[in-house]
Short mmCIF file of C-alpha atoms in Angstrom, two decimals:
data_model
loop_
_atom_site.label_atom_id
_atom_site.label_comp_id
_atom_site.label_asym_id
_atom_site.label_seq_id
_atom_site.Cartn_x
_atom_site.Cartn_y
_atom_site.Cartn_z
CA MET Z 544 93.57 -47.00 -42.71
CA PRO Z 545 93.88 -50.28 -44.31
CA PHE Z 546 97.02 -52.15 -44.63
CA PRO Z 547 98.06 -50.85 -48.06
CA ASP Z 548 96.96 -47.53 -47.31
CA LEU Z 549 99.29 -47.01 -44.76
CA ALA Z 550 102.30 -49.12 -45.90
CA ILE Z 551 102.31 -47.14 -49.29
CA LEU Z 552 101.93 -43.55 -47.53
CA ALA Z 553 105.17 -44.34 -45.80
CA LEU Z 554 106.80 -46.11 -48.28
CA LEU Z 555 106.32 -42.86 -50.50
CA ALA Z 556 107.09 -40.23 -47.73
CA THR Z 557 110.33 -42.43 -47.14
CA ALA Z 558 111.61 -42.29 -51.13
CA LEU Z 559 110.55 -38.21 -50.92
CA VAL Z 560 112.80 -38.04 -48.14
CA PHE Z 561 115.76 -40.40 -49.55
CA SER Z 562 115.51 -38.90 -53.16
CA ILE Z 563 115.81 -35.22 -51.43
CA ILE Z 564 119.34 -36.79 -49.92
CA GLU Z 565 120.33 -38.70 -53.12
CA LEU Z 566 119.52 -35.50 -55.38
CA GLY Z 567 121.82 -33.76 -52.65
CA LEU Z 568 124.64 -36.26 -52.96
CA SER Z 569 124.84 -36.29 -57.18
CA ALA Z 570 124.65 -33.43 -57.62
CA TYR Z 571 127.46 -32.61 -55.57
CA ALA Z 572 129.33 -35.40 -57.41
CA VAL Z 573 128.27 -34.12 -60.79
CA SER Z 574 130.04 -30.57 -59.68
CA VAL Z 575 133.20 -32.16 -57.85
CA THR Z 576 134.22 -33.93 -61.25
CA ASP Z 577 133.12 -31.06 -63.85
CA ARG Z 578 135.46 -29.20 -62.42
CA THR Z 579 138.49 -27.69 -63.94
CA TYR Z 580 142.11 -27.45 -63.21
CA TYR Z 581 144.93 -25.83 -64.71
CA GLY Z 582 142.78 -25.46 -68.21
CA TYR Z 583 141.82 -29.12 -68.30
CA ARG Z 584 137.75 -29.34 -68.26
CA GLY Z 585 136.86 -32.88 -65.37
CA HIS Z 586 134.54 -35.29 -66.98
CA THR Z 587 131.54 -36.51 -65.01
CA PRO Z 588 131.04 -40.01 -65.03
CA GLY Z 589 127.56 -41.07 -66.90
CA GLU Z 590 126.79 -42.95 -63.65
CA TYR Z 591 126.59 -39.95 -61.11
CA ALA Z 592 124.83 -38.02 -64.36
CA PHE Z 593 122.24 -40.80 -64.41
CA LEU Z 594 121.83 -41.01 -60.78
CA LEU Z 595 120.70 -37.05 -60.61
CA PHE Z 596 118.38 -37.84 -63.64
CA ALA Z 597 116.40 -40.62 -61.18
CA SER Z 598 116.42 -38.73 -58.18
CA LEU Z 599 115.17 -35.70 -60.09
CA TRP Z 600 112.19 -37.89 -61.89
CA THR Z 601 111.13 -39.56 -58.73
CA LEU Z 602 110.87 -36.64 -56.79
CA LEU Z 603 108.66 -35.45 -59.87
CA VAL Z 604 106.89 -39.61 -59.33
CA VAL Z 605 106.15 -38.90 -55.86
CA GLY Z 606 104.78 -35.39 -56.72
CA ALA Z 607 102.34 -37.19 -59.52
CA LEU Z 608 101.49 -40.16 -57.26
CA ALA Z 609 100.95 -37.23 -55.22
CA VAL Z 610 98.18 -35.12 -57.22
CA LEU Z 611 96.75 -38.86 -58.86
CA ASP Z 612 95.77 -39.85 -55.50
CA PHE Z 613 94.00 -36.51 -55.03
CA LEU Z 614 92.43 -36.61 -58.65
CA GLY Z 615 90.81 -40.33 -58.12
CA ALA Z 616 90.15 -39.74 -54.44
CA ARG Z 617 87.02 -41.75 -52.96
CA LYS Z 618 83.78 -39.87 -52.28
CA GLY Z 619 81.45 -42.53 -50.35
CA GLY Z 620 83.57 -45.29 -51.85
CA VAL Z 621 82.41 -44.82 -55.08
CA SER Z 622 85.92 -43.78 -57.30
CA ARG Z 623 85.73 -40.99 -59.69
CA PRO Z 624 86.14 -42.40 -63.77
CA TYR Z 625 89.38 -42.81 -64.24
CA PRO Z 626 90.15 -46.08 -65.28
CA TRP Z 627 93.20 -45.10 -66.64
CA LEU Z 628 94.84 -44.23 -63.00
CA GLY Z 629 95.53 -48.25 -62.25
CA TRP Z 630 97.81 -48.73 -65.09
CA ALA Z 631 99.23 -45.30 -65.10
CA THR Z 632 100.31 -45.97 -61.24
CA LEU Z 633 101.59 -49.09 -62.14
CA GLY Z 634 103.55 -48.43 -64.97
CA VAL Z 635 105.25 -45.40 -63.38
CA ASN Z 636 106.20 -47.30 -60.40
CA PHE Z 637 107.88 -49.74 -62.80
CA VAL Z 638 109.98 -47.34 -64.99
CA THR Z 639 111.12 -45.98 -61.39
CA TRP Z 640 111.93 -49.20 -60.26
CA VAL Z 641 114.08 -49.78 -63.82
CA PHE Z 642 115.85 -46.64 -63.53
CA TRP Z 643 116.57 -47.03 -59.75
CA LEU Z 644 118.25 -50.74 -60.81
CA ALA Z 645 119.96 -49.34 -63.48
CA GLY Z 646 121.54 -46.42 -61.73
CA PHE Z 647 122.56 -48.28 -58.83
CA SER Z 648 123.82 -51.67 -60.65
CA ALA Z 649 126.33 -48.86 -63.17
CA LEU Z 650 127.18 -46.79 -60.13
CA ALA Z 651 128.53 -50.78 -58.41
CA ALA Z 652 130.42 -51.61 -61.67
CA PHE Z 653 131.79 -48.28 -62.21
CA PHE Z 654 133.68 -48.84 -58.95
CA GLY Z 655 133.83 -52.56 -58.82
CA GLY Z 656 131.44 -53.10 -56.33
CA ASN Z 657 133.55 -50.62 -53.42
CA PRO Z 658 132.81 -46.77 -54.14
CA ARG Z 659 133.85 -45.01 -50.59
CA GLY Z 660 132.86 -41.69 -49.54
CA THR Z 661 130.13 -39.51 -51.53
CA ALA Z 662 130.05 -42.28 -54.20
CA GLY Z 663 129.77 -45.14 -51.33
CA ALA Z 664 126.73 -42.98 -49.86
CA LEU Z 665 125.28 -42.53 -53.54
CA LEU Z 666 125.37 -46.17 -54.25
CA ALA Z 667 123.77 -46.95 -50.51
CA PHE Z 668 120.72 -44.37 -51.25
CA ALA Z 669 120.51 -45.85 -54.32
CA VAL Z 670 120.16 -49.25 -53.53
CA MET Z 671 117.89 -47.76 -50.80
CA LEU Z 672 115.63 -46.62 -53.25
CA TRP Z 673 115.15 -49.38 -55.43
CA LEU Z 674 114.11 -51.52 -52.39
CA ILE Z 675 111.43 -49.01 -51.48
CA PHE Z 676 110.60 -49.27 -54.92
CA THR Z 677 110.55 -52.72 -55.19
CA ALA Z 678 107.85 -52.81 -52.15
CA LEU Z 679 105.87 -50.22 -53.71
CA LEU Z 680 105.65 -51.64 -57.05
CA ILE Z 681 104.35 -55.16 -55.39
CA LEU Z 682 101.78 -53.50 -53.14
CA ASN Z 683 100.59 -51.84 -55.98
CA ALA Z 684 100.55 -54.30 -58.46
CA LEU Z 685 98.10 -56.34 -55.37
CA THR Z 686 96.33 -53.80 -55.19
CA ALA Z 687 95.81 -53.55 -58.48
CA PHE Z 688 95.39 -56.99 -58.89
CA THR Z 689 92.50 -56.76 -56.04
CA VAL Z 690 94.51 -59.19 -53.66
CA LEU Z 691 95.05 -56.39 -51.38
CA ARG Z 692 91.99 -53.50 -50.84
CA SER Z 693 93.44 -49.67 -51.18
CA ASP Z 694 91.14 -46.72 -50.54
CA ARG Z 695 93.85 -44.51 -52.30
CA GLY Z 696 92.50 -43.03 -55.25
CA ALA Z 697 96.22 -43.31 -57.21
CA TYR Z 698 95.73 -47.23 -56.90
CA PRO Z 699 92.24 -48.72 -57.84
CA PRO Z 700 92.25 -51.88 -59.06
CA LEU Z 701 92.65 -52.97 -62.43
CA PHE Z 702 89.89 -55.93 -62.46
CA SER Z 703 87.11 -56.19 -60.31
CA ARG Z 704 86.73 -60.06 -57.94
CA ASP Z 705 85.06 -61.42 -60.69
CA GLY Z 706 87.63 -60.56 -64.04
CA LYS Z 707 85.99 -58.43 -65.70
CA VAL Z 708 87.89 -55.07 -66.41
CA SER Z 709 87.09 -52.37 -63.64
CA ARG Z 710 85.47 -49.24 -65.61
CA PRO Z 711 83.46 -47.11 -62.67
CA ASN Z 712 81.22 -44.71 -63.55
CA GLN Z 713 81.42 -45.19 -67.13
CA GLY Z 714 78.57 -42.62 -68.43
CA PRO Z 715 76.29 -43.30 -71.17
CA ALA Z 716 77.49 -45.65 -74.19
CA MET Z 717 78.21 -43.85 -77.80
CA THR Z 718 76.83 -44.90 -80.37
CA SER Z 719 77.40 -43.97 -84.37
CA ALA Z 720 74.96 -42.22 -86.63
#
């Protein structure tokens, strides 16, 4: 197994575990701040709710990347005809990277950079998930632009070595009548 494949697999597994932890922490933070005390309803900070969304989004993305990896599996060194797969993977990793960047920076700004307890754990795992998706985005870009070679189906090259757009197994050309 080449280096990018092993690194991507390890990073996705770590992102899955950390996202489940972040989901539990953010759900707890939302439930604690959204209680009713003596007739007054608490207000959940938007930062907690956004981190709850980001952790759910990450679970969805990791699951989707696993499905896309299965769909784009290579048989005998020939990729199936999904030219959109490289762009989709790159785009989804970028959007997830932006979500974690926005989530941890908003939480750090909300607490002035010094959160304690659950908020501190939320911030720590959000930063770690952002770093994981930074590494995934870099590896994804390197495999997409053929700097590194990956055998994983969800990480096909966008361009061939000669600079042409990579379009494997296009099938017959369409002609106009």
